Amino acid sequence: MEAIKKLRDKNIFNDQSIVESMIEKNWMGSPVIKRSLLRVRKVREDDCVCEELGEADGKAYKIKYINILTVDGQEPNELAAVYGLGPKTARFKRKNTE
């Protein structure tokens, strides 16, 4: 959550970002939890308003930053590390093969 707030402050996470999160949809009258890609429409202090990619219903979802799994295809902590906004993750550590 802190990584997303840092990305938001540097305008890396904005209303053009694509996020992945779990949303609740109705299927045959029953609620179903689905992992989905969402386009951010409005960025706010502790959450964002998104709409699902590939759906024409135009339904908006309020997603809290803590529930965001990826931002533009990367985990928020890794993306923050790429921009120098957080500590380096395990992905940055290289194994010495000599």
mmCIF file of C-alpha atoms in Angstrom:
data_model
loop_
_atom_site.group_PDB
_atom_site.id
_atom_site.type_symbol
_atom_site.label_atom_id
_atom_site.label_comp_id
_atom_site.label_asym_id
_atom_site.label_seq_id
_atom_site.Cartn_x
_atom_site.Cartn_y
_atom_site.Cartn_z
ATOM 1 C CA MET A 1 0.000 0.000 0.000
ATOM 2 C CA GLU A 2 2.840 2.384 0.817
ATOM 3 C CA ALA A 3 4.521 1.538 -2.489
ATOM 4 C CA ILE A 4 1.385 2.509 -4.414
ATOM 5 C CA LYS A 5 1.148 5.805 -2.528
ATOM 6 C CA LYS A 6 4.782 6.573 -3.418
ATOM 7 C CA LEU A 7 4.091 5.707 -7.064
ATOM 8 C CA ARG A 8 1.004 7.924 -6.981
ATOM 9 C CA ASP A 9 2.965 10.854 -5.538
ATOM 10 C CA LYS A 10 5.528 10.592 -8.369
ATOM 11 C CA ASN A 11 2.676 10.354 -10.934
ATOM 12 C CA ILE A 12 3.712 6.847 -12.031
ATOM 13 C CA PHE A 13 0.435 5.356 -10.760
ATOM 14 C CA ASN A 14 -2.236 7.524 -12.395
ATOM 15 C CA ASP A 15 -5.510 7.406 -14.314
ATOM 16 C CA GLN A 16 -3.817 5.596 -17.221
ATOM 17 C CA SER A 17 -2.572 2.629 -15.155
ATOM 18 C CA ILE A 18 -3.772 -0.956 -15.448
ATOM 19 C CA VAL A 19 -4.142 -2.845 -12.160
ATOM 20 C CA GLU A 20 -5.019 -6.411 -11.246
ATOM 21 C CA SER A 21 -7.307 -7.092 -8.326
ATOM 22 C CA MET A 22 -10.040 -9.402 -7.097
ATOM 23 C CA ILE A 23 -13.574 -8.154 -7.777
ATOM 24 C CA GLU A 24 -17.027 -9.529 -7.054
ATOM 25 C CA LYS A 25 -19.252 -10.199 -10.033
ATOM 26 C CA ASN A 26 -22.645 -11.824 -10.378
ATOM 27 C CA TRP A 27 -22.866 -15.045 -12.335
ATOM 28 C CA MET A 28 -26.279 -16.642 -12.713
ATOM 29 C CA GLY A 29 -27.512 -14.716 -9.691
ATOM 30 C CA SER A 30 -24.683 -15.757 -7.397
ATOM 31 C CA PRO A 31 -21.729 -13.606 -6.346
ATOM 32 C CA VAL A 32 -18.389 -14.826 -7.687
ATOM 33 C CA ILE A 33 -14.926 -13.506 -6.764
ATOM 34 C CA LYS A 34 -12.849 -13.047 -9.912
ATOM 35 C CA ARG A 35 -9.263 -11.943 -10.535
ATOM 36 C CA SER A 36 -9.486 -9.204 -13.128
ATOM 37 C CA LEU A 37 -7.568 -6.508 -14.987
ATOM 38 C CA LEU A 38 -8.938 -3.024 -14.352
ATOM 39 C CA ARG A 39 -8.253 0.382 -15.862
ATOM 40 C CA VAL A 40 -7.856 3.156 -13.303
ATOM 41 C CA ARG A 41 -10.267 6.037 -13.901
ATOM 42 C CA LYS A 42 -9.784 8.115 -10.751
ATOM 43 C CA VAL A 43 -6.974 8.093 -8.200
ATOM 44 C CA ARG A 44 -7.878 9.076 -4.625
ATOM 45 C CA GLU A 45 -6.132 9.154 -1.237
ATOM 46 C CA ASP A 46 -6.638 5.518 -0.108
ATOM 47 C CA ASP A 47 -8.384 3.924 -3.095
ATOM 48 C CA CYS A 48 -9.035 4.257 -6.801
ATOM 49 C CA VAL A 49 -12.067 3.927 -9.032
ATOM 50 C CA CYS A 50 -11.582 1.402 -11.842
ATOM 51 C CA GLU A 51 -13.509 -0.271 -14.630
ATOM 52 C CA GLU A 52 -12.924 -3.770 -15.909
ATOM 53 C CA LEU A 53 -11.054 -4.196 -19.182
ATOM 54 C CA GLY A 54 -13.051 -5.925 -21.877
ATOM 55 C CA GLU A 55 -16.443 -5.309 -20.287
ATOM 56 C CA ALA A 56 -18.957 -2.966 -21.884
ATOM 57 C CA ASP A 57 -21.203 -2.572 -18.832
ATOM 58 C CA GLY A 58 -19.220 0.457 -17.601
ATOM 59 C CA LYS A 59 -19.542 -0.613 -13.968
ATOM 60 C CA ALA A 60 -17.094 1.173 -11.681
ATOM 61 C CA TYR A 61 -15.283 -0.650 -8.876
ATOM 62 C CA LYS A 62 -13.779 1.017 -5.827
ATOM 63 C CA ILE A 63 -10.469 -0.741 -5.168
ATOM 64 C CA LYS A 64 -8.452 -0.102 -2.017
ATOM 65 C CA TYR A 65 -4.704 0.124 -2.527
ATOM 66 C CA ILE A 66 -4.122 -2.802 -0.155
ATOM 67 C CA ASN A 67 -6.139 -5.067 -2.536
ATOM 68 C CA ILE A 68 -4.140 -4.252 -5.678
ATOM 69 C CA LEU A 69 -2.079 -7.247 -6.806
ATOM 70 C CA THR A 70 -0.176 -5.696 -9.736
ATOM 71 C CA VAL A 71 0.309 -2.259 -11.277
ATOM 72 C CA ASP A 72 1.070 -2.245 -15.012
ATOM 73 C CA GLY A 73 2.041 -5.922 -14.818
ATOM 74 C CA GLN A 74 4.418 -5.721 -11.822
ATOM 75 C CA GLU A 75 3.971 -6.098 -8.110
ATOM 76 C CA PRO A 76 3.778 -2.636 -6.500
ATOM 77 C CA ASN A 77 6.919 -3.148 -4.374
ATOM 78 C CA GLU A 78 8.964 -4.239 -7.399
ATOM 79 C CA LEU A 79 7.729 -1.324 -9.490
ATOM 80 C CA ALA A 80 8.624 1.102 -6.692
ATOM 81 C CA ALA A 81 12.111 -0.472 -6.485
ATOM 82 C CA VAL A 82 12.600 0.024 -10.231
ATOM 83 C CA TYR A 83 11.982 3.760 -9.803
ATOM 84 C CA GLY A 84 14.138 3.952 -6.657
ATOM 85 C CA LEU A 85 11.158 4.556 -4.363
ATOM 86 C CA GLY A 86 11.591 1.475 -2.219
ATOM 87 C CA PRO A 87 14.102 -1.186 -1.172
ATOM 88 C CA LYS A 88 15.454 -3.574 -3.766
ATOM 89 C CA THR A 89 13.517 -6.826 -3.936
ATOM 90 C CA ALA A 90 14.902 -10.351 -4.345
ATOM 91 C CA ARG A 91 14.562 -9.987 -8.094
ATOM 92 C CA PHE A 92 17.427 -7.471 -8.115
ATOM 93 C CA LYS A 93 19.868 -9.768 -6.338
ATOM 94 C CA ARG A 94 21.991 -11.718 -8.747
ATOM 95 C CA LYS A 95 23.480 -15.093 -8.066
ATOM 96 C CA ASN A 96 27.229 -15.289 -8.517
ATOM 97 C CA THR A 97 27.935 -18.334 -10.696
ATOM 98 C CA GLU A 98 31.744 -18.164 -10.598
#
